[in-house]
Amino acid sequence: MSPIIPRKMDTFRTFYDFSELKAYLKNERAGQSIGLVPTMGALHEGHLSLVKKAHVENDVVVVTIFVNPKQFNNQTDLKKYPRTIEKDLELLSEFKNVLICTPNERAVYPKNDPYKPVDLGRLNEVLEGKYRPGHFDGVAHVVHNFFHFIQPNRAYFGLKDYQQFAVIKKMTRQSNLKVELVGCETIRNKSGLALSSRNQHLNNKELEDTLVIINTLNFIKENQRKYNIVELKENAIAHFKKSPLILEYLEIVDSESFEKLERIGPNSVCCIAAYCGEVRLIDNIAL
Ligand code: PAF
């Protein structure tokens, strides 16, 4: 990694493994609250909003940057995942009391791996669980190990990945970890597209095409009382299919169990996954 940031600055430091980070937290930050923002890098305003929130609520913020191979069920996707470490460090250098951890695979998954696989149940079988087999096992594993090695008081996740947040809640409960999980609202661009590291692969025309996602979600929310759930989905899907995007799924589910619903209730969420060219996008709206 290029040493563009002075490593000895007190409030902004980069660590390359957990033992160094743990020693620093224990010796120089003893008794301070730790907020964790796990990322795969390619940072954008969405990530920065998590860092800002963590910064307000904790004495020190740890941002991990690690492209986790275990959560990619598609090797091409893993290879293509944007890696912009210098820009990431520059963006984070704006913050005080931020520690960056860029561990390698060996540090995250040591021989003596502390993870005991959890049972994700239906979460692993529906929506993202169905279309990205193994993905959530990889997410649960990596987040567990971050929690184990860093022992944060709070951890921050964007709710664009709504099902991921449910998976992390389940893993945390089953693994008996004492960390407060904070789900943070989705940050969107001016047109309403949810920010994602993958958006950098979209050209201007594709960026415009993606507007069908937010329009469809808004249609569902605005018309949820006008139609029954079957008609509502049919109308929304028909509208979506007029766009160049390829819809993978549009479902209205319970926000905890992710079971499909026959009627919209207070804990309903509509989730969409679609391809815009080669880029897979997801989004959701609470109903
Ligand atoms: O949402 C992400 O960026 C990743 O899935 C996470 C939580 C950092 C785990 O690798």
Coordinates of C-alpha atoms and ligand atoms in Angstrom, one line a residue:
M1 CA 0.0 0.0 0.0
S2 CA 1.3 3.5 -0.8
P3 CA 2.1 5.4 2.3
I4 CA 0.3 8.6 1.3
I5 CA -0.9 9.1 4.9
P6 CA 1.5 9.7 7.8
R7 CA 1.1 6.6 9.9
K8 CA 1.9 8.2 13.2
M9 CA -0.8 10.8 13.2
D10 CA -2.7 10.2 16.4
T11 CA -6.3 10.6 15.1
F12 CA -5.9 9.1 11.7
R13 CA -4.0 5.8 11.4
T14 CA -3.9 2.9 9.1
F15 CA -3.4 -0.6 10.5
Y16 CA -2.6 -3.7 8.5
D17 CA -3.6 -6.4 10.9
F18 CA -5.8 -6.8 14.0
S19 CA -3.1 -7.4 16.6
E20 CA -1.6 -4.0 16.0
L21 CA -5.0 -2.4 16.0
K22 CA -6.1 -4.2 19.2
A23 CA -2.9 -3.2 21.0
Y24 CA -3.4 0.4 20.0
L25 CA -7.1 0.4 21.1
K26 CA -6.1 -1.3 24.4
N27 CA -3.2 0.9 25.2
E28 CA -4.0 4.3 23.8
R29 CA -7.8 4.2 23.6
A30 CA -8.5 2.3 26.8
G31 CA -12.1 2.8 28.0
Q32 CA -13.2 4.6 24.8
S33 CA -16.2 3.6 22.8
I34 CA -15.5 2.1 19.4
G35 CA -17.8 2.4 16.4
L36 CA -17.1 0.0 13.5
V37 CA -17.9 0.7 9.9
P38 CA -17.0 -2.4 7.8
T39 CA -16.6 -1.7 4.1
M40 CA -15.2 -3.2 1.0
G41 CA -13.7 0.1 -0.1
A42 CA -14.6 2.1 -3.2
L43 CA -16.0 4.6 -0.7
H44 CA -18.8 7.0 -1.6
E45 CA -21.2 9.4 0.3
G46 CA -23.2 6.4 1.6
H47 CA -20.1 5.0 3.4
L48 CA -19.1 8.5 4.6
S49 CA -22.6 9.0 6.1
L50 CA -22.0 5.8 8.2
V51 CA -18.6 7.2 9.3
K52 CA -20.2 10.5 10.2
K53 CA -22.8 8.8 12.3
A54 CA -20.3 6.5 14.0
H55 CA -18.1 9.5 14.7
V56 CA -20.9 11.4 16.5
E57 CA -21.9 8.3 18.6
N58 CA -18.4 6.9 19.5
D59 CA -15.0 8.1 20.7
V60 CA -13.2 6.3 18.0
V61 CA -14.2 4.9 14.7
V62 CA -12.6 1.9 13.0
V63 CA -13.2 1.6 9.2
T64 CA -12.3 -1.7 7.7
I65 CA -11.5 -1.9 4.0
F66 CA -11.5 -5.5 2.9
V67 CA -12.9 -7.0 -0.3
N68 CA -14.2 -10.2 1.1
P69 CA -13.7 -13.1 -1.4
K70 CA -16.0 -15.4 0.6
Q71 CA -19.1 -13.3 -0.2
F72 CA -18.6 -13.4 -4.0
N73 CA -20.4 -16.3 -5.6
N74 CA -19.1 -15.0 -9.0
Q75 CA -15.3 -14.8 -9.5
T76 CA -15.7 -12.2 -12.3
D77 CA -17.7 -10.0 -10.0
L78 CA -14.9 -10.3 -7.4
K79 CA -12.2 -9.4 -10.0
K80 CA -14.2 -6.5 -11.2
Y81 CA -15.1 -5.1 -7.8
P82 CA -13.7 -1.5 -7.8
R83 CA -10.5 -1.0 -5.7
T84 CA -9.7 2.6 -5.0
I85 CA -7.6 2.6 -1.9
E86 CA -5.8 5.8 -2.3
K87 CA -9.0 7.8 -2.9
D88 CA -10.6 5.9 0.1
L89 CA -7.8 7.0 2.4
E90 CA -8.0 10.6 1.1
L91 CA -11.8 10.7 1.8
L92 CA -11.3 9.3 5.3
S93 CA -8.4 11.7 6.1
E94 CA -11.1 14.4 6.5
F95 CA -12.2 12.7 9.8
K96 CA -10.6 12.9 13.2
N97 CA -10.4 9.8 15.4
V98 CA -10.7 7.4 12.5
L99 CA -8.6 4.3 12.4
I100 CA -8.4 2.4 9.1
C101 CA -7.8 -1.3 9.0
T102 CA -6.9 -2.9 5.7
P103 CA -6.2 -6.5 6.8
N104 CA -5.3 -9.2 4.3
E105 CA -7.1 -12.5 3.9
R106 CA -4.8 -14.4 6.3
A107 CA -5.6 -11.9 9.1
V108 CA -9.4 -12.0 8.6
Y109 CA -9.5 -15.8 8.2
P110 CA -6.6 -17.1 10.4
K111 CA -5.9 -20.9 10.7
N112 CA -7.5 -20.7 14.1
D113 CA -10.7 -19.2 12.7
P114 CA -13.0 -18.1 15.6
Y115 CA -16.2 -18.4 13.5
K116 CA -18.7 -21.1 14.2
P117 CA -21.2 -21.1 11.2
V118 CA -24.6 -19.9 12.1
D119 CA -28.0 -21.1 10.7
L120 CA -29.4 -18.3 8.6
G121 CA -32.5 -20.3 7.8
R122 CA -34.9 -18.7 5.2
L123 CA -32.7 -15.6 4.9
N124 CA -30.3 -17.8 2.9
E125 CA -33.0 -19.2 0.6
V126 CA -35.0 -16.2 -0.5
L127 CA -34.2 -13.0 -2.6
E128 CA -30.5 -12.3 -2.3
G129 CA -30.0 -15.7 -0.5
K130 CA -31.5 -17.5 -3.5
Y131 CA -29.8 -15.5 -6.3
R132 CA -26.4 -15.3 -4.7
P133 CA -25.8 -18.7 -3.1
G134 CA -23.2 -18.6 -0.4
H135 CA -23.1 -14.8 -0.3
F136 CA -24.7 -14.4 3.1
D137 CA -22.5 -17.2 4.7
G138 CA -19.5 -15.1 3.5
V139 CA -21.0 -11.9 4.9
A140 CA -21.9 -13.5 8.3
H141 CA -18.4 -15.0 8.5
V142 CA -16.4 -11.8 7.8
V143 CA -18.6 -9.6 10.0
H144 CA -18.4 -12.1 12.8
N145 CA -14.6 -12.1 12.6
F146 CA -14.4 -8.3 12.5
F147 CA -16.6 -8.2 15.6
H148 CA -14.5 -10.8 17.3
F149 CA -11.1 -9.2 16.5
I150 CA -12.1 -5.5 17.0
Q151 CA -14.8 -5.8 19.7
P152 CA -16.7 -2.6 18.8
N153 CA -19.5 -1.2 20.9
R154 CA -21.5 -0.3 17.8
A155 CA -21.4 -1.3 14.2
Y156 CA -22.9 0.6 11.3
F157 CA -24.5 -0.7 8.1
G158 CA -26.4 0.8 5.2
L159 CA -30.0 -0.3 4.8
K160 CA -29.8 -0.5 1.0
D161 CA -28.5 -4.0 1.9
Y162 CA -31.7 -4.6 4.0
Q163 CA -31.4 -8.4 3.9
Q164 CA -27.7 -8.3 4.8
F165 CA -28.6 -6.3 7.9
A166 CA -31.2 -9.0 8.9
V167 CA -28.4 -11.6 8.3
I168 CA -26.0 -9.7 10.5
K169 CA -28.6 -9.3 13.3
K170 CA -29.2 -13.1 13.2
M171 CA -25.5 -13.9 13.2
T172 CA -24.8 -11.5 16.1
R173 CA -27.7 -13.0 18.1
Q174 CA -26.7 -16.6 17.4
S175 CA -23.0 -16.0 18.1
N176 CA -23.9 -14.1 21.4
L177 CA -21.9 -11.1 20.5
K178 CA -22.4 -7.9 22.4
V179 CA -22.4 -5.2 19.8
E180 CA -25.2 -2.7 19.1
L181 CA -26.1 -2.9 15.4
V182 CA -27.1 0.4 13.8
G183 CA -29.0 0.3 10.4
C184 CA -28.6 3.6 8.5
E185 CA -30.8 5.1 5.9
T186 CA -29.9 4.7 2.2
I187 CA -28.2 7.6 0.6
R188 CA -29.3 8.4 -2.9
N189 CA -28.0 10.6 -5.7
K190 CA -30.2 13.6 -6.9
S191 CA -32.2 11.3 -9.2
G192 CA -32.9 8.8 -6.4
L193 CA -30.5 6.0 -7.3
A194 CA -29.1 4.4 -4.2
L195 CA -25.4 5.0 -3.9
S196 CA -23.3 1.9 -4.5
S197 CA -19.7 1.2 -5.3
R198 CA -21.0 -0.7 -8.4
N199 CA -22.5 2.6 -9.8
Q200 CA -19.1 3.6 -11.0
H201 CA -19.4 0.9 -13.7
L202 CA -22.5 2.7 -15.2
N203 CA -22.3 5.1 -18.1
N204 CA -24.5 8.2 -18.3
K205 CA -27.3 6.5 -20.3
E206 CA -27.3 3.5 -17.9
L207 CA -27.4 5.9 -14.9
E208 CA -30.6 7.4 -16.4
D209 CA -32.0 4.0 -17.1
T210 CA -31.7 3.0 -13.5
L211 CA -34.3 5.5 -12.4
V212 CA -36.9 2.9 -13.1
I213 CA -35.8 1.3 -9.8
I214 CA -36.7 4.2 -7.5
N215 CA -39.8 5.0 -9.6
T216 CA -41.1 1.4 -9.2
L217 CA -40.4 1.4 -5.5
N218 CA -42.2 4.7 -5.1
F219 CA -45.1 3.4 -7.2
I220 CA -45.4 0.4 -4.8
K221 CA -45.4 2.7 -1.8
E222 CA -47.9 5.2 -3.2
N223 CA -50.3 2.5 -4.5
Q224 CA -50.2 0.0 -1.7
R225 CA -53.8 0.8 -0.6
K226 CA -55.2 1.0 -4.1
Y227 CA -54.5 -2.6 -5.3
N228 CA -54.2 -5.9 -3.6
I229 CA -50.6 -7.2 -3.3
V230 CA -50.8 -9.4 -6.5
E231 CA -52.1 -6.6 -8.7
L232 CA -49.7 -4.2 -7.1
K233 CA -46.7 -6.4 -8.0
E234 CA -48.1 -7.1 -11.5
N235 CA -48.5 -3.4 -12.3
A236 CA -45.1 -2.6 -10.9
I237 CA -43.4 -5.4 -12.8
A238 CA -45.1 -4.4 -16.0
H239 CA -43.9 -0.9 -15.6
F240 CA -40.4 -2.1 -14.8
K241 CA -40.2 -4.3 -17.8
K242 CA -40.7 -1.4 -20.2
S243 CA -37.2 -0.3 -19.1
P244 CA -33.9 -1.7 -20.5
L245 CA -33.1 -3.1 -17.1
I246 CA -33.5 -6.9 -16.5
L247 CA -35.5 -7.5 -13.4
E248 CA -34.2 -10.4 -11.2
Y249 CA -36.9 -10.1 -8.5
L250 CA -39.4 -7.7 -7.1
E251 CA -40.9 -9.0 -3.9
I252 CA -42.8 -7.6 -0.9
V253 CA -41.7 -9.4 2.2
D254 CA -41.8 -9.2 6.0
S255 CA -38.8 -7.1 7.1
E256 CA -37.6 -9.6 9.7
S257 CA -38.3 -13.1 8.3
F258 CA -38.2 -12.1 4.6
E259 CA -41.2 -14.4 4.0
K260 CA -43.4 -13.3 1.1
L261 CA -46.6 -11.6 2.2
E262 CA -50.1 -12.0 1.1
R263 CA -51.1 -8.6 2.6
I264 CA -49.1 -5.5 3.2
G265 CA -48.6 -4.8 6.9
P266 CA -46.5 -2.4 9.1
N267 CA -43.3 -4.4 8.7
S268 CA -43.4 -4.9 5.0
V269 CA -40.6 -4.0 2.7
C270 CA -40.4 -4.1 -1.1
C271 CA -37.1 -5.4 -2.5
I272 CA -35.8 -5.2 -6.0
A273 CA -32.7 -6.7 -7.7
A274 CA -32.0 -5.9 -11.4
Y275 CA -29.2 -5.9 -14.0
C276 CA -28.4 -2.7 -15.8
G277 CA -26.1 -4.0 -18.4
E278 CA -23.6 -6.1 -16.5
V279 CA -24.1 -4.3 -13.2
R280 CA -26.3 -5.9 -10.6
L281 CA -28.2 -3.3 -8.5
I282 CA -30.4 -3.8 -5.4
D283 CA -32.7 -1.4 -3.6
N284 CA -35.7 -1.5 -1.3
I285 CA -38.4 0.7 0.3
A286 CA -40.2 0.2 3.6
L287 CA -44.0 0.3 3.2
Ligands
PAF1 O1 -21.9 -4.2 2.7 C1 -20.7 -4.4 2.5 O2 -19.9 -3.6 2.0 C2 -20.1 -5.8 2.9 O3 -21.0 -6.8 2.6 C3 -19.6 -5.9 4.3 C4 -20.7 -5.7 5.3 C5 -18.5 -4.8 4.5 C6 -18.9 -7.2 4.6 O4 -17.9 -7.5 3.7

